[in-house]
XYZ file of C-alpha atoms in Angstrom:
702
model
C -0.008 -0.007 0.010
C 1.641 3.254 -1.087
C 0.452 6.808 -0.642
C -1.239 8.635 -3.474
C 1.299 11.252 -4.764
C 0.519 14.902 -4.330
C 0.471 17.349 -7.237
C 3.946 18.626 -8.048
C 3.126 21.635 -10.195
C 1.627 23.693 -7.362
C 4.183 25.944 -5.696
C 4.180 26.040 -1.917
C 3.960 29.488 -0.342
C 7.349 30.779 0.720
C 6.664 33.554 3.273
C 9.314 36.154 3.935
C 11.544 35.659 6.951
C 11.870 38.642 9.245
C 13.975 37.491 12.197
C 12.981 38.759 15.626
C 15.282 37.974 18.513
C 14.185 37.319 22.097
C 16.407 36.700 25.124
C 15.124 35.062 28.299
C 17.207 33.636 31.135
C 20.292 34.485 29.096
C 19.130 32.370 26.174
C 18.613 34.008 22.792
C 16.089 32.675 20.285
C 15.168 33.847 16.793
C 11.644 33.767 15.408
C 11.681 34.426 11.699
C 7.898 34.351 11.358
C 6.812 36.448 14.325
C 5.361 38.962 11.835
C 2.433 36.615 11.211
C 0.985 37.666 14.522
C -1.175 40.702 13.775
C -0.465 43.626 16.027
C -4.211 44.248 16.249
C -5.135 40.588 16.913
C -7.650 41.591 19.603
C -9.533 43.718 17.078
C -9.353 40.937 14.493
C -11.165 38.616 16.913
C -14.071 41.050 16.886
C -13.830 42.042 13.229
C -11.865 39.702 10.947
C -11.876 42.255 8.136
C -9.254 44.213 10.085
C -6.544 41.613 9.474
C -3.462 43.114 7.799
C -3.399 42.639 4.038
C -0.040 40.822 3.938
C -1.110 38.297 6.599
C -4.433 37.675 4.869
C -2.706 37.233 1.527
C -0.375 34.630 3.016
C -3.222 32.673 4.619
C -5.147 32.765 1.333
C -2.067 31.523 -0.502
C -1.796 28.639 1.917
C -5.451 27.790 1.364
C -4.953 27.853 -2.389
C -1.927 25.551 -2.122
C -3.811 23.126 0.076
C -6.737 23.136 -2.369
C -4.397 22.479 -5.307
C -2.681 19.514 -3.671
C -6.009 18.041 -2.555
C -7.810 18.763 -5.815
C -7.858 15.061 -6.778
C -9.876 14.332 -3.621
C -12.747 16.708 -4.376
C -15.079 13.963 -5.542
C -14.028 11.806 -2.615
C -14.763 14.615 -0.193
C -18.275 14.944 -1.600
C -18.753 11.187 -1.201
C -17.520 11.354 2.366
C -19.871 14.226 3.195
C -22.787 12.270 1.746
C -21.810 9.197 3.724
C -21.464 11.051 7.020
C -24.610 13.039 6.419
C -26.448 9.793 5.625
C -25.628 8.526 9.118
C -27.188 11.574 10.756
C -30.911 11.553 11.603
C -31.615 14.992 10.216
C -34.568 15.709 12.451
C -32.755 14.435 15.550
C -34.097 15.646 18.875
C -33.157 15.137 22.500
C -35.462 13.350 24.895
C -37.555 16.111 26.572
C -36.615 16.819 30.179
C -39.376 17.734 32.535
C -39.329 20.869 34.630
C -42.675 21.288 36.363
C -45.356 22.333 33.854
C -43.118 21.883 30.771
C -40.655 19.411 29.297
C -37.777 21.103 27.451
C -35.769 19.711 24.492
C -33.593 20.628 21.539
C -33.243 19.215 18.073
C -32.828 19.860 14.377
C -35.200 20.059 11.451
C -34.446 18.129 8.287
C -31.780 20.046 6.378
C -31.180 22.434 9.263
C -27.656 23.422 10.312
C -28.445 24.763 13.817
C -30.432 23.513 16.790
C -33.996 24.444 17.544
C -35.072 24.693 21.202
C -38.664 23.864 22.125
C -40.923 22.726 24.930
C -44.053 20.650 25.444
C -46.637 20.837 28.236
C -45.837 18.076 30.727
C -49.498 17.092 30.726
C -49.515 16.792 26.945
C -50.240 19.313 24.247
C -48.764 21.320 21.425
C -45.019 21.799 20.918
C -43.796 25.395 21.253
C -40.620 26.630 19.533
C -38.568 28.850 21.818
C -35.489 29.547 19.684
C -34.852 28.615 16.074
C -31.108 28.506 15.420
C -31.491 28.346 11.609
C -33.617 31.475 11.625
C -31.224 33.350 13.926
C -28.254 32.371 11.722
C -29.742 33.686 8.484
C -27.256 35.876 6.599
C -24.317 34.985 8.849
C -21.232 33.093 7.708
C -20.685 31.878 11.258
C -23.184 31.315 14.053
C -23.087 29.412 17.311
C -25.662 29.279 20.079
C -24.270 29.650 23.595
C -26.221 28.987 26.767
C -30.002 28.607 26.587
C -31.891 28.735 29.859
C -35.589 29.323 30.632
C -36.524 31.413 33.618
C -37.899 29.729 36.798
C -41.382 31.089 35.993
C -41.128 29.757 32.400
C -41.959 33.189 30.935
C -38.544 34.154 29.508
C -35.543 32.626 27.754
C -31.954 33.688 28.274
C -29.785 32.819 25.294
C -26.352 33.691 23.879
C -24.860 33.675 20.443
C -21.481 34.189 18.749
C -21.466 35.235 15.089
C -17.687 35.482 14.503
C -16.143 32.391 16.119
C -14.261 34.530 18.623
C -16.221 33.206 21.590
C -17.433 36.677 22.477
C -21.089 35.955 23.093
C -24.001 38.366 23.085
C -26.774 37.531 25.588
C -30.420 38.280 24.794
C -33.690 37.826 26.699
C -36.726 36.511 24.905
C -40.333 37.031 25.984
C -41.831 33.603 25.410
C -45.374 34.945 25.195
C -44.547 37.073 22.165
C -41.464 35.231 20.847
C -39.643 38.566 20.673
C -36.334 39.546 22.236
C -36.428 42.348 24.726
C -34.096 45.336 24.632
C -31.889 43.624 27.237
C -28.748 42.819 25.234
C -25.353 42.260 26.838
C -22.256 41.961 24.618
C -18.876 40.260 25.101
C -19.997 37.715 27.686
C -19.147 34.092 28.416
C -22.299 33.022 26.600
C -24.742 32.066 29.338
C -26.280 33.218 32.586
C -28.145 32.167 35.722
C -31.599 33.444 36.598
C -32.418 34.698 40.034
C -35.250 32.931 41.903
C -37.896 35.448 40.943
C -37.079 35.500 37.191
C -36.457 39.248 37.379
C -32.818 39.200 36.385
C -29.751 37.084 35.749
C -26.069 36.735 36.620
C -23.475 36.491 33.841
C -19.728 36.695 33.191
C -18.155 39.414 31.061
C -14.896 38.953 29.207
C -12.068 41.473 29.642
C -9.752 42.856 26.971
C -7.632 39.702 27.187
C -10.637 37.483 26.511
C -10.761 36.249 30.115
C -14.028 35.892 31.994
C -13.002 37.977 35.021
C -16.204 39.660 36.295
C -19.690 38.560 37.316
C -22.516 41.031 36.876
C -26.216 40.996 37.702
C -28.664 42.374 35.141
C -32.216 43.198 36.077
C -34.579 42.761 33.117
C -35.546 46.134 31.739
C -32.521 47.992 33.142
C -29.669 49.536 31.175
C -26.905 46.886 30.823
C -24.303 49.654 31.230
C -25.565 50.008 34.801
C -25.438 46.322 35.714
C -24.219 45.636 39.223
C -20.737 44.183 39.579
C -21.124 41.179 41.841
C -17.556 39.740 41.784
C -14.245 40.632 40.177
C -11.223 38.348 39.971
C -7.944 40.192 40.343
C -5.611 37.278 39.551
C -5.011 37.167 35.741
C -4.345 33.444 36.065
C -7.932 32.665 37.121
C -11.125 32.314 35.180
C -14.534 33.076 36.658
C -17.749 31.152 36.097
C -21.309 31.436 37.403
C -23.857 28.642 37.747
C -26.993 27.804 39.711
C -28.387 24.926 41.747
C -31.225 22.806 40.356
C -33.488 23.808 43.228
C -32.833 27.428 42.202
C -31.935 28.318 45.793
C -28.253 29.123 45.239
C -25.979 30.878 42.791
C -22.397 29.645 42.625
C -19.500 31.865 41.587
C -16.340 29.923 40.873
C -12.799 31.175 40.340
C -10.362 28.605 39.053
C -7.315 27.710 37.066
C -6.326 24.201 36.029
C -5.412 23.003 39.519
C -7.015 25.339 42.037
C -10.627 26.404 42.654
C -12.539 28.731 44.957
C -16.273 29.106 45.316
C -18.547 31.899 46.536
C -22.298 31.449 47.078
C -25.291 33.707 47.393
C -29.047 33.077 47.685
C -30.832 33.136 44.341
C -33.714 34.847 46.131
C -31.486 37.797 47.113
C -29.435 38.862 44.080
C -28.321 41.977 45.959
C -26.554 39.871 48.590
C -22.797 39.869 48.835
C -21.219 36.563 47.732
C -20.000 34.389 50.632
C -16.682 32.609 50.404
C -16.875 28.834 51.093
C -13.160 27.971 51.379
C -10.259 30.286 50.459
C -8.090 29.201 47.563
C -5.064 27.107 48.268
C -2.780 26.095 45.456
C -3.806 22.630 44.344
C -7.096 22.540 46.317
C -10.150 21.850 44.170
C -13.752 21.671 45.237
C -17.255 21.872 43.685
C -20.604 22.266 45.461
C -23.820 20.322 44.884
C -26.908 21.401 46.789
C -28.697 18.764 48.859
C -31.405 20.589 50.814
C -30.024 21.473 54.225
C -26.546 20.311 53.257
C -24.020 20.786 50.494
C -22.279 17.788 48.965
C -18.747 18.823 48.032
C -16.520 16.966 45.587
C -12.920 17.765 46.574
C -9.324 16.628 46.614
C -8.751 18.136 50.076
C -6.535 16.375 52.623
C -4.527 14.470 50.022
C -7.574 12.945 48.280
C -5.844 12.858 44.880
C -8.652 10.942 43.219
C -11.271 13.011 45.056
C -13.728 12.311 47.844
C -17.171 13.588 48.779
C -17.729 15.617 51.937
C -20.798 17.251 53.403
C -21.280 20.599 55.063
C -24.332 22.400 56.418
C -25.944 24.793 53.952
C -26.059 27.390 56.688
C -22.247 27.353 56.953
C -20.339 25.266 54.389
C -16.923 26.629 55.359
C -13.913 24.290 55.354
C -13.963 23.604 59.108
C -17.423 22.067 58.764
C -16.538 19.538 56.049
C -17.254 15.933 57.025
C -16.208 12.921 54.936
C -19.097 11.019 53.350
C -17.465 9.008 50.562
C -13.797 8.683 51.498
C -10.926 8.824 49.106
C -10.030 5.544 47.412
C -6.760 5.547 45.419
C -7.182 4.845 41.685
C -10.982 5.379 41.880
C -11.461 8.795 40.350
C -14.767 10.465 41.214
C -15.673 12.562 38.170
C -19.007 14.200 39.040
C -21.866 14.132 41.525
C -25.624 14.833 41.384
C -27.837 15.161 44.412
C -31.544 14.332 44.570
C -33.943 14.496 47.485
C -33.395 10.846 48.338
C -30.188 9.921 46.513
C -26.648 10.979 45.812
C -25.289 9.935 42.404
C -21.668 9.833 41.440
C -19.900 9.120 38.157
C -16.533 7.550 38.712
C -13.788 5.794 36.786
C -11.746 2.783 37.840
C -9.515 0.530 35.742
C -10.031 2.997 32.876
C -13.798 2.305 32.759
C -16.673 4.505 34.000
C -19.522 3.496 36.280
C -22.432 5.173 38.005
C -22.927 4.633 41.758
C -26.290 5.390 43.459
C -26.216 6.134 47.165
C -29.409 6.082 49.236
C -29.288 9.218 51.404
C -31.446 7.624 54.090
C -29.502 4.426 54.858
C -26.169 4.957 53.034
C -26.540 1.828 50.887
C -24.997 1.898 47.418
C -25.448 0.072 44.122
C -23.729 0.406 40.747
C -24.695 0.794 37.108
C -22.032 -0.736 34.836
C -21.744 -2.428 31.464
C -19.814 -5.408 30.078
C -18.050 -4.188 26.925
C -14.256 -3.892 26.936
C -14.473 -0.132 26.387
C -17.462 2.174 26.638
C -18.656 5.629 27.682
C -21.177 6.660 30.355
C -22.583 10.090 30.992
C -25.011 11.734 33.432
C -27.670 13.553 31.493
C -28.706 15.974 34.197
C -32.139 16.839 35.530
C -34.173 19.941 36.108
C -35.992 18.244 39.028
C -34.644 17.494 42.492
C -37.517 15.603 44.142
C -37.474 12.627 41.818
C -36.417 8.966 41.842
C -35.434 9.138 38.141
C -31.898 9.452 36.914
C -31.190 9.948 33.206
C -27.907 8.686 31.772
C -26.394 7.838 28.410
C -24.341 4.868 27.269
C -22.393 4.105 24.103
C -19.336 2.237 22.895
C -17.219 2.429 19.785
C -19.625 -0.106 18.229
C -22.887 0.725 19.994
C -24.800 3.934 19.129
C -25.706 6.177 22.031
C -28.585 5.027 24.217
C -30.461 7.224 26.663
C -32.002 5.581 29.748
C -34.235 6.662 32.572
C -33.229 4.749 35.687
C -35.510 4.334 38.690
C -33.141 4.649 41.632
C -35.664 3.102 44.034
C -36.671 -0.013 42.044
C -33.282 -0.251 40.240
C -34.944 -0.632 36.867
C -33.970 1.092 33.680
C -36.082 2.207 30.746
C -34.530 2.721 27.299
C -35.841 6.049 26.041
C -33.912 6.409 22.828
C -31.256 4.775 20.698
C -29.263 6.887 18.301
C -30.535 6.221 14.809
C -28.177 5.719 11.894
C -30.475 6.244 8.887
C -28.055 4.633 6.397
C -27.888 1.557 8.586
C -25.569 0.231 11.268
C -25.191 -3.301 12.623
C -22.974 -3.359 15.765
C -22.287 -7.056 15.125
C -20.302 -6.105 12.041
C -17.659 -4.403 14.180
C -15.188 -5.280 16.929
C -14.173 -2.997 19.781
C -11.059 -3.793 21.829
C -9.068 -2.313 24.680
C -5.300 -2.844 24.412
C -2.584 -1.920 26.899
C 0.540 -0.510 25.251
C 3.816 -0.598 27.276
C 5.345 2.850 27.645
C 9.120 3.357 27.895
C 8.916 3.671 31.703
C 6.825 0.547 32.111
C 3.378 2.121 32.427
C 0.573 0.537 30.406
C -1.262 2.939 28.113
C -4.926 2.043 27.329
C -5.782 2.059 23.646
C -9.405 1.739 22.532
C -10.036 0.632 19.002
C -12.760 -0.347 16.591
C -12.509 -2.167 13.301
C -14.705 -4.079 10.932
C -15.054 -7.754 11.729
C -13.070 -9.913 9.343
C -10.287 -7.498 8.338
C -6.827 -9.031 8.146
C -4.822 -8.265 11.291
C -1.488 -8.852 9.577
C -0.177 -5.322 9.564
C -1.785 -4.393 6.259
C -4.686 -2.371 7.626
C -4.459 1.427 7.669
C -5.047 3.109 11.015
C -6.145 6.476 12.324
C -4.691 6.986 15.808
C -6.257 9.810 17.810
C -4.804 11.426 20.939
C -5.208 14.459 23.204
C -3.547 14.110 26.618
C -3.945 17.417 28.472
C -5.909 19.263 31.175
C -6.997 15.941 32.716
C -9.525 15.416 29.942
C -10.308 11.752 29.342
C -11.145 10.723 25.787
C -14.336 8.569 25.926
C -14.557 5.309 24.030
C -17.895 6.441 22.585
C -19.744 5.947 19.356
C -18.864 8.083 16.340
C -20.727 7.846 13.054
C -18.069 9.842 11.203
C -15.214 7.423 11.763
C -17.223 4.655 10.135
C -16.237 6.209 6.796
C -12.725 5.037 7.571
C -13.607 1.846 9.403
C -15.836 0.695 6.536
C -12.820 1.202 4.223
C -10.742 -1.241 6.238
C -9.237 1.121 8.816
C -8.507 0.437 12.442
C -9.730 3.505 14.346
C -7.876 3.861 17.637
C -7.857 6.267 20.598
C -4.711 6.423 22.738
C -5.614 7.241 26.375
C -2.275 8.836 27.107
C -0.994 10.557 30.210
C -2.206 14.114 30.615
C -5.793 12.792 30.738
C -7.420 11.134 33.759
C -8.267 7.768 32.250
C -6.315 5.998 35.013
C -6.898 8.467 37.830
C -5.583 11.855 38.796
C -1.980 10.614 38.879
C -2.346 9.824 35.148
C -2.929 13.517 34.641
C -0.097 14.654 36.884
C 2.316 12.355 35.060
C 1.535 14.167 31.794
C 1.949 17.811 32.725
C 4.663 20.367 33.353
C 8.045 18.678 33.879
C 6.494 15.295 33.041
C 4.856 16.444 29.817
C 7.120 14.288 27.674
C 5.265 11.216 28.950
C 2.255 12.337 26.878
C 4.287 12.170 23.705
C 6.196 8.943 24.472
C 2.877 7.284 25.449
C 1.377 8.151 22.047
C 4.403 6.835 20.183
C 4.266 3.703 22.345
C 0.635 3.223 21.351
C 1.555 3.454 17.673
C 4.380 0.945 18.085
C 2.185 -1.453 20.050
C -0.455 -1.384 17.325
C 2.225 -2.369 14.830
C 3.704 -5.049 17.123
C 0.269 -6.603 17.563
C -0.334 -6.735 13.801
C -3.119 -4.163 13.624
C -1.246 -1.889 11.220
C 2.177 -0.729 10.006
C 3.939 2.547 10.688
C 3.578 3.844 7.147
C -0.177 3.148 7.421
C -0.748 5.072 10.707
C -2.105 8.588 10.458
C -1.994 10.465 13.768
C -4.692 13.008 14.555
C -5.115 15.523 17.404
C -6.523 18.952 17.949
C -5.713 21.980 20.155
C -3.463 20.571 22.913
C -3.725 17.352 20.937
C -2.375 19.313 18.009
C 0.648 20.147 20.152
C 0.971 16.395 20.668
C 1.002 15.981 16.899
C 3.796 18.508 16.524
C 5.835 16.928 19.300
C 5.569 13.335 18.014
C 6.357 14.563 14.491
C 9.638 15.909 15.812
C 10.362 12.919 18.073
C 9.379 10.002 15.842
C 8.480 11.078 12.290
C 9.205 7.535 11.063
C 6.383 6.160 13.239
C 3.636 7.763 11.172
C 2.523 7.809 7.572
C 0.740 11.120 8.007
C -0.283 13.663 10.629
C -3.424 15.790 11.013
C -3.115 18.701 13.484
C -6.311 20.683 14.094
C -5.984 24.142 15.606
C -2.606 22.948 16.966
C -1.024 24.559 20.011
C 2.470 24.301 18.571
C 4.147 27.593 19.466
C 4.123 26.715 23.138
C 7.217 28.566 24.308
C 6.391 31.899 22.617
C 2.804 31.726 23.848
C 3.699 30.905 27.449
C 6.237 33.758 27.393
C 3.520 36.249 26.355
C 1.292 37.142 29.292
C -0.790 39.515 27.140
C -2.390 36.602 25.252
C -5.892 35.525 26.305
C -5.102 32.238 27.930
C -1.461 32.436 28.926
C -1.589 33.196 32.694
C -4.322 30.570 33.344
C -2.226 28.041 31.406
C 0.910 28.305 33.542
C -0.271 25.639 36.039
C -0.592 23.191 33.158
C 2.630 23.899 31.291
C 4.776 25.925 33.660
C 5.710 29.633 33.716
C 8.806 30.137 31.552
C 8.823 33.851 32.373
C 9.431 33.256 36.069
C 11.306 29.971 36.083
C 14.315 28.910 34.020
C 13.425 25.276 34.753
C 10.015 25.736 33.180
C 11.593 27.531 30.229
C 13.968 24.626 29.648
C 11.170 22.047 29.964
C 8.935 23.745 27.393
C 11.838 24.589 25.059
C 12.744 20.918 24.953
C 9.412 19.846 23.416
C 7.710 22.938 21.942
C 6.956 21.797 18.395
C 7.764 25.069 16.698
C 11.112 25.361 18.503
C 12.176 21.809 17.687
C 11.469 21.598 13.969
C 14.557 20.037 12.363
C 16.015 18.731 9.148
C 13.999 15.497 9.313
C 11.941 13.560 6.805
C 8.517 14.416 8.191
C 5.470 12.545 6.930
C 2.755 14.461 5.067
C 1.120 16.954 7.450
C -2.278 18.675 7.328
C -2.783 21.615 9.727
C -6.157 23.243 10.280
C -6.651 26.700 11.827
C -9.369 29.272 12.560
C -8.761 32.984 12.036
C -10.801 34.150 15.033
C -9.649 31.411 17.414
C -8.931 32.965 20.828
C -7.554 29.726 22.256
C -4.985 28.708 19.645
C -4.301 31.838 17.676
C -4.124 31.412 13.923
C -0.452 32.389 13.725
C 0.683 29.323 15.650
C -0.075 26.785 12.909
C 0.833 29.323 10.213
C 4.312 29.857 11.697
C 4.790 26.112 12.293
C 3.945 25.195 8.736
C 6.285 27.856 7.386
C 9.183 26.652 9.532
C 8.501 23.008 8.659
C 8.734 23.762 4.967
C 11.904 25.762 5.463
C 13.796 23.240 7.612
C 12.507 19.754 6.885
C 14.119 17.170 4.649
C 12.292 14.867 2.222
C 9.598 15.797 -0.249
C 6.400 15.149 1.723
C 4.098 18.177 1.660
C 2.909 20.280 4.598
C -0.554 21.756 4.092
C -2.388 24.523 5.974
C -6.132 25.240 5.763
C -7.289 28.306 7.677
C -11.023 28.859 8.074
C -11.300 32.613 7.617
C -14.848 32.601 8.976
C -14.381 30.528 12.186
C -12.500 30.078 15.418
C -11.361 27.231 17.670
C -14.388 24.987 17.052
C -14.209 25.231 13.273
C -17.288 25.619 11.092
C -20.440 26.283 13.089
C -23.124 24.368 11.197
C -23.530 20.625 11.745
C -23.294 19.864 8.022
C -20.617 22.451 7.223
C -18.535 20.748 9.925
C -18.778 17.572 7.910
C -16.990 19.326 5.073
C -13.983 19.931 7.340
C -14.049 16.318 8.515
C -14.299 15.160 4.891
C -11.140 17.113 4.054
C -9.360 15.451 6.986
C -10.485 11.981 5.999
C -9.659 12.549 2.313
C -6.116 13.487 3.406
C -5.944 10.358 5.573
C -7.129 8.151 2.694
C -4.769 9.858 0.262
C -1.619 9.428 2.317
C -2.434 5.785 3.088
C -3.144 5.010 -0.568
C -6.743 3.965 0.127
C -8.662 6.611 -1.756
C -10.229 3.996 -4.000
C -11.163 1.505 -1.264
C -14.603 1.018 0.161
């Protein structure tokens, strides 16, 4: 199996080099492509038309080059879009969730790109549309709905939208009796809000000039937003602020947090003028989250050395740290992920041995029972509930072969009711596929879980192509869940694999700690070990493996490309965080100070500088024979700024050996999440898969 050759008559962009020198800790570096960062990048986030002409011209030239080299895949891309679209139930809707007199849901209409939010009377009756995403998106090249939340009295709807991809959301208030938005419009927010108990106003976060949610305001409906009351302001530039509410609508939570420390303030939802009350002052490394339980709070925390978290209780009248009492003690290697409280039960989602399970605890007698499944790898999720005084828990289940199922579970009788199974209109038989969980030995002896799915009957003799996906950052675990898109590869004979590498929490909190800061290299060596194990076990060969990752997973792609280019036949890096050292040295960028706990602070510490400099993909590009690389970027991305992949691609072309191409596609109408519509997103995925098929020489297989 050999790769399909790329066109040779298209000339790759050759951007000018304008060396800029920077000296830190006595070490001088040169960045020849620093000019790609627009001086007015903050304004460009708000208005992309303000991008400098020379930068726009370069990005457009890169797009043209990518299009030329992928021109022979245009028909394939259309086929892939049709396949993936054929697996989507176009009028898909969620199972309505009851909240008193109404049951609320969201879904799509046939042919629609954006969700529609609606409700039904709980007693039965006519469906009522609350917000039509397709209608709101008319005439916009980009549109994304943020938070959508009905008021406690069911008369109003709070909703946010972003029409540039810059994640600067405008909040509006809709009168549900008339279907019209009121004059209450608040710009540059985090996208959602929390109603007060009387439905007269809402709390929300506002983003500062560095794109950081740093302030919480209260807006009273009908008032001038310019006069909104400041409720809380976070002075530490390394902390983000969030606001949320309890399901009983008795409390408003204001959280301040970075990646390893959290702090919570509370105030009664019935008294929005009240001053927030601190629960426990921040201590570096201390994390805690509150869940209301009537006269008590249940608190999920890592206090007192509970690395994999424990659950404590505290009286609602005074939940300060000195009143915390252990309820579910810490158990090493059992990571408690989330909790939900009901009037009679406490539910927790936890992970042990790399697999999730749901545990139900009776609040009256303390007895517990577990919901679990038998497949080698699967995903579970709590679906949430508007109601507190109920015996019903809603959860979802899927695996890499089993489409998502939604269940209502009676916590008293321990019976489950299947409410919905994800439909695949073009057809899907789980028995045609195999899902496996492998354990790949890492260089230091750790075993790295690898989840994979492939079509039953394929030859496992090393001839199968493989897409290997990885992320490995921020403690985010990659679920072994069902994906209709990847079937376009699996049905063409691919092995689709997910490497659960360090930096996530698949094997507990220690798995995360062993993949951050000074131990970050473990993330990369784990991924390479997964690739080599797949080859050793006969699932694929190195020239048939295409690696894929996005954002921090894109940084992973850049790092493994530098460390082991021979291990991969191709690499796809979506919105890749590849200019790590320059970004972490620039505290004026939106996310830099809050990122220091994850990566280290190279401004303050020479040790952190050396650690990051040793793996930062942009800084370690060398004269190596890299495999074909496809990088994807978004112009208005505030998380991974567009110039990171643009600079990386330019340096790769300048320094690498061999003749494999490096391609860059920048979406000039989108940000970090890519295209906003559900079908337009398929076009981006089709480009990725066409690249994967092309470099593995399988464009003609099906």
